[in-house]
XYZ file of C-alpha atoms in Angstrom:
362
model
C -51.435 55.276 -26.117
C -48.465 53.496 -25.927
C -46.629 56.033 -27.858
C -47.934 59.234 -25.574
C -46.102 57.473 -22.623
C -42.424 58.053 -21.182
C -40.316 55.613 -22.233
C -39.795 54.717 -18.233
C -43.588 53.371 -18.348
C -43.828 49.820 -18.826
C -47.535 48.534 -20.004
C -48.531 44.858 -18.757
C -52.140 44.066 -19.903
C -54.458 41.506 -17.722
C -56.580 40.853 -20.328
C -55.833 40.659 -24.294
C -59.340 40.625 -26.534
C -57.207 39.038 -29.451
C -56.510 35.858 -27.536
C -59.389 33.333 -26.398
C -57.933 32.237 -23.566
C -57.933 35.121 -21.282
C -56.830 33.509 -17.706
C -53.923 32.489 -19.176
C -53.367 36.123 -20.312
C -54.431 37.360 -17.290
C -51.605 34.722 -15.177
C -48.845 35.644 -17.434
C -49.757 39.757 -16.577
C -49.299 38.744 -12.802
C -46.378 37.047 -13.830
C -44.763 39.949 -15.567
C -45.576 42.101 -12.320
C -43.375 39.446 -10.167
C -40.794 39.956 -12.908
C -39.979 43.997 -12.114
C -40.418 43.479 -8.599
C -43.946 43.371 -7.023
C -45.063 40.841 -4.943
C -48.762 39.481 -5.956
C -50.639 37.548 -3.123
C -51.544 34.769 -5.491
C -52.554 32.958 -2.889
C -55.889 34.802 -3.211
C -56.431 32.898 -6.445
C -56.786 29.583 -5.430
C -58.695 28.372 -2.119
C -57.356 28.233 1.401
C -54.986 24.945 1.819
C -55.733 22.974 4.610
C -52.814 21.250 6.085
C -50.791 18.829 6.121
C -51.761 18.161 2.715
C -53.323 14.528 1.762
C -50.741 12.013 0.718
C -51.527 11.940 -3.098
C -51.077 15.484 -3.484
C -48.469 15.805 -6.674
C -45.140 17.569 -5.923
C -44.070 20.613 -7.619
C -40.222 19.945 -7.680
C -40.496 17.453 -10.784
C -42.045 20.667 -12.738
C -38.637 22.683 -11.945
C -35.442 22.611 -14.199
C -32.338 24.333 -13.665
C -31.252 26.248 -16.826
C -27.310 25.644 -16.922
C -26.910 27.383 -20.433
C -24.884 30.419 -18.972
C -22.454 30.989 -16.855
C -22.581 34.139 -14.107
C -19.876 35.638 -11.781
C -20.545 36.061 -8.377
C -18.892 38.033 -5.270
C -16.147 35.981 -3.263
C -15.284 37.685 0.357
C -12.027 37.043 1.555
C -10.158 38.479 4.600
C -11.695 36.562 7.528
C -11.133 33.494 9.187
C -13.405 30.784 8.779
C -15.273 30.317 11.590
C -16.531 26.657 12.398
C -18.215 27.223 16.149
C -21.487 27.897 16.296
C -20.786 30.923 18.931
C -18.773 33.962 18.245
C -17.672 36.217 21.074
C -16.864 39.763 20.107
C -15.693 42.897 22.126
C -16.633 45.876 20.951
C -15.298 49.229 22.077
C -14.604 52.319 20.728
C -11.124 52.461 22.112
C -10.896 49.642 19.265
C -9.840 51.460 15.834
C -11.986 48.800 14.098
C -15.289 50.404 16.272
C -13.653 53.676 16.678
C -16.513 55.539 14.246
C -19.117 53.737 16.878
C -18.560 56.974 19.159
C -20.763 59.029 17.069
C -23.667 57.119 17.398
C -25.445 58.665 20.618
C -29.064 58.396 21.466
C -30.417 60.085 24.217
C -27.329 60.897 25.536
C -26.166 57.069 25.485
C -23.529 55.662 23.238
C -25.717 52.588 21.601
C -24.840 49.952 19.257
C -26.221 50.326 16.028
C -28.566 47.432 15.045
C -26.701 47.432 11.386
C -23.610 46.289 13.658
C -25.505 43.366 14.630
C -25.689 42.159 10.851
C -22.198 43.009 10.067
C -20.761 40.502 12.507
C -23.352 37.950 11.495
C -22.377 38.270 7.898
C -18.503 37.975 8.899
C -19.035 35.389 10.604
C -21.270 33.120 8.209
C -19.426 34.691 4.930
C -22.503 35.087 2.614
C -24.236 37.508 1.627
C -27.765 35.585 1.599
C -28.677 34.706 5.261
C -31.660 34.683 8.033
C -31.704 35.742 11.363
C -33.923 33.815 14.136
C -35.496 34.875 17.075
C -36.875 31.825 18.631
C -38.643 29.847 16.050
C -39.546 33.126 13.718
C -37.670 34.357 11.105
C -36.052 38.112 11.893
C -34.283 39.266 8.902
C -33.815 38.121 5.352
C -31.258 39.193 3.001
C -32.315 38.767 -0.734
C -30.620 40.091 -3.623
C -33.583 41.614 -5.320
C -33.704 45.307 -6.647
C -36.919 46.898 -5.927
C -38.593 48.661 -9.240
C -38.101 52.239 -8.099
C -37.497 53.678 -11.533
C -41.350 53.213 -12.022
C -41.794 55.528 -9.291
C -41.946 59.413 -9.346
C -41.363 62.021 -7.160
C -43.821 64.668 -5.835
C -43.001 68.485 -5.306
C -42.737 67.996 -1.317
C -39.340 66.036 -2.378
C -37.357 69.292 -2.872
C -34.654 69.415 -0.479
C -34.937 72.275 1.838
C -33.084 71.313 4.807
C -29.390 71.272 4.791
C -26.988 69.249 7.380
C -27.408 71.884 10.369
C -31.088 72.095 9.735
C -31.363 68.224 9.599
C -29.470 67.603 12.969
C -30.758 70.188 14.760
C -33.949 68.489 14.685
C -32.283 65.202 15.305
C -31.299 66.860 18.559
C -34.388 68.296 19.181
C -35.870 64.432 19.351
C -32.571 63.140 21.617
C -30.119 61.933 18.762
C -26.900 63.467 19.036
C -25.116 61.875 16.014
C -21.580 62.904 15.211
C -18.692 62.052 12.936
C -19.355 59.407 10.262
C -22.702 59.385 11.641
C -23.664 62.830 10.740
C -23.352 62.654 7.265
C -26.874 63.813 5.757
C -26.240 66.573 3.648
C -29.696 67.496 2.356
C -33.264 66.265 2.919
C -37.036 67.362 2.606
C -39.217 68.809 4.953
C -41.376 65.420 4.693
C -37.893 63.223 4.979
C -38.932 61.411 1.884
C -35.728 61.879 0.175
C -32.499 63.157 0.587
C -28.588 63.099 -0.150
C -26.027 61.338 1.918
C -22.142 62.034 1.761
C -20.325 58.603 1.180
C -18.527 57.913 4.563
C -16.280 55.046 3.093
C -18.339 52.776 5.594
C -21.251 50.597 4.853
C -22.513 50.469 8.620
C -22.461 54.158 9.102
C -23.997 54.608 5.622
C -27.024 52.529 6.357
C -27.165 54.336 9.785
C -27.633 57.517 7.991
C -30.421 55.945 5.793
C -32.219 55.280 8.634
C -31.708 58.703 10.057
C -34.156 59.762 7.250
C -36.757 57.334 8.233
C -36.392 59.143 11.761
C -37.072 62.586 9.751
C -40.361 61.329 8.288
C -41.630 60.524 11.505
C -44.101 62.948 12.626
C -43.262 62.312 16.464
C -40.804 62.847 19.110
C -40.453 59.506 20.101
C -37.325 57.061 20.250
C -37.162 54.259 17.862
C -35.568 50.885 17.289
C -35.370 49.587 14.141
C -36.017 45.810 12.534
C -36.118 45.358 9.002
C -34.820 43.583 5.793
C -31.629 44.516 4.237
C -30.221 44.293 0.724
C -27.123 44.771 -0.866
C -27.115 45.557 -4.386
C -24.818 47.176 -7.203
C -23.099 50.351 -6.020
C -23.350 53.575 -7.740
C -21.317 56.713 -7.172
C -24.640 58.974 -6.702
C -25.854 58.843 -3.156
C -29.228 60.332 -3.206
C -31.850 58.729 -0.752
C -35.477 58.170 -1.145
C -37.983 56.455 1.158
C -41.164 54.797 -0.829
C -44.193 54.283 1.392
C -45.496 52.009 -1.117
C -43.007 49.542 -1.378
C -41.991 50.168 2.747
C -38.489 51.005 1.759
C -35.612 53.012 1.998
C -33.076 53.052 -0.949
C -29.709 54.946 -1.274
C -27.255 53.974 -3.835
C -26.407 50.423 -3.668
C -28.588 49.549 -0.532
C -32.327 49.094 -0.048
C -33.965 48.612 3.473
C -36.989 47.086 3.211
C -40.037 46.025 5.747
C -39.421 48.496 8.293
C -40.789 48.140 11.777
C -39.904 50.816 14.334
C -40.905 50.454 17.696
C -41.036 53.328 19.890
C -38.692 52.928 22.787
C -39.010 55.240 26.297
C -36.970 58.237 26.615
C -34.595 59.208 29.748
C -36.760 61.652 31.985
C -34.593 64.482 32.996
C -35.928 67.067 34.741
C -34.946 70.404 33.264
C -35.487 74.196 34.650
C -37.421 76.166 32.187
C -35.041 78.764 30.819
C -36.327 82.192 29.791
C -34.289 84.038 27.027
C -35.072 86.841 24.285
C -33.499 87.545 21.203
C -32.302 91.356 20.713
C -30.177 93.420 18.463
C -26.537 94.449 20.191
C -24.036 96.090 17.619
C -20.484 95.322 17.622
C -19.692 98.883 18.025
C -22.054 100.844 19.807
C -19.477 101.445 22.659
C -22.409 100.542 25.274
C -21.357 99.330 28.809
C -21.853 95.444 29.367
C -21.288 93.004 32.225
C -19.160 90.456 32.049
C -21.669 87.804 32.210
C -23.847 89.048 29.280
C -20.521 89.679 27.258
C -19.635 85.919 27.788
C -23.179 84.843 27.498
C -23.179 86.458 24.147
C -19.747 85.141 22.889
C -20.518 81.524 23.863
C -23.942 81.997 21.763
C -22.385 83.285 19.096
C -19.793 80.780 19.018
C -22.499 78.057 19.195
C -24.341 79.618 15.975
C -21.009 79.448 14.187
C -19.975 76.049 14.960
C -22.235 72.959 15.603
C -21.018 71.177 18.403
C -22.112 68.804 21.526
C -19.022 68.231 23.179
C -17.340 71.577 24.411
C -13.983 72.201 26.047
C -12.736 75.337 27.440
C -9.508 76.242 29.323
C -9.006 79.389 30.906
C -5.208 80.232 31.808
C -4.058 83.013 34.167
C -0.658 83.812 33.990
C 1.721 84.729 37.052
C 1.339 88.630 35.925
C -2.701 88.409 36.008
C -4.627 89.699 39.146
C -8.016 87.897 39.086
C -10.363 87.646 41.623
C -12.750 84.712 41.666
C -15.860 86.961 40.539
C -13.698 87.782 37.228
C -13.307 84.200 36.294
C -14.720 83.092 32.853
C -15.401 79.519 33.072
C -18.433 79.693 36.257
C -20.184 82.008 33.750
C -19.709 79.763 30.651
C -20.459 76.806 32.914
C -23.810 78.479 33.773
C -24.597 79.568 29.922
C -23.899 75.902 28.881
C -25.926 74.050 31.515
C -28.943 76.108 30.236
C -28.292 73.950 26.816
C -29.471 70.588 27.704
C -27.886 68.468 24.807
C -24.690 70.514 24.815
C -22.031 68.492 27.376
C -19.363 70.623 28.508
C -15.686 70.200 30.198
C -14.347 73.539 31.600
C -10.619 73.501 33.141
C -8.695 76.477 34.981
C -5.040 76.425 34.019
C -3.084 78.281 36.954
C 0.269 78.625 37.215
C 2.319 77.905 40.958
C 2.367 81.216 41.934
C -1.006 82.652 40.965
C -4.361 81.894 42.779
C -7.524 83.661 42.098
C -8.540 85.342 45.644
C -12.176 86.744 46.765
C -13.022 90.214 47.034
């Protein structure tokens, strides 16, 4: 049977008939599961422990011995001043070059600070790759360098990545997430949101932000979510596929693993939007048909938005001295009316007039 299995399959026996001590074989199998990354609940093998334990309970520490026979190398991070105080005040502004990339993290029209940035600031403060965040008397985040055994999991046919960048961020915009810049790097994704690819942004904070966007895609809901997770940093690789493993409760991409994800739905900003009725129609470019200025401008704006994915639009209309323009002939009011019907688009329209030219009424 073992010869017929793939080389990636690992056989773990919980019972060996050739040995008399079946309990020892069973416990050894549980230990093998732990060594490949699983978390067996071994406390279920014993009666419940009543705390505090009695004074005569033996200690486990004398049974543990450190093996110092081998030397290992570890990363040493430098470049930050050592902080001796228990408090650090950080000014975060997109006007500061270090935080310029955060301008692309827009949720419900607001420029919010990603949760990853909080972890980054704490990591810089304590200068360690293993730390814990405490809220009150409860542990919030815990980082450990243990790689999940994702090589033993197979992908299903539903993981085919049919969605491209345009499809992904169109769906996210409909849910109220207007990501741009370094937070706009999902290259492809499956319909279920379980797998995809991310362009490497040379920025770990933005990279993990794009990983969390995959989790948003996997939710069959239009709600907004705030995330609470455990983050692990392991060896980085050049290929950047991203996968969501529900059985391990984790998102894995490159050298980053985000585990124990808890999403909390948050209320969205309620806006009153008038219902817009539109229709799709085919309009030939060379039919020599007469169209109103309003229809021409509307069609041109829609074509431009289809060709270029934008949410911040700036329009300038220039009027020269030689132009005889009436107020009813200006383009910008028509463009403004068209853009006002698109709730996810923000516009900045300007009329540039010369000193001797001012539009007049009819």
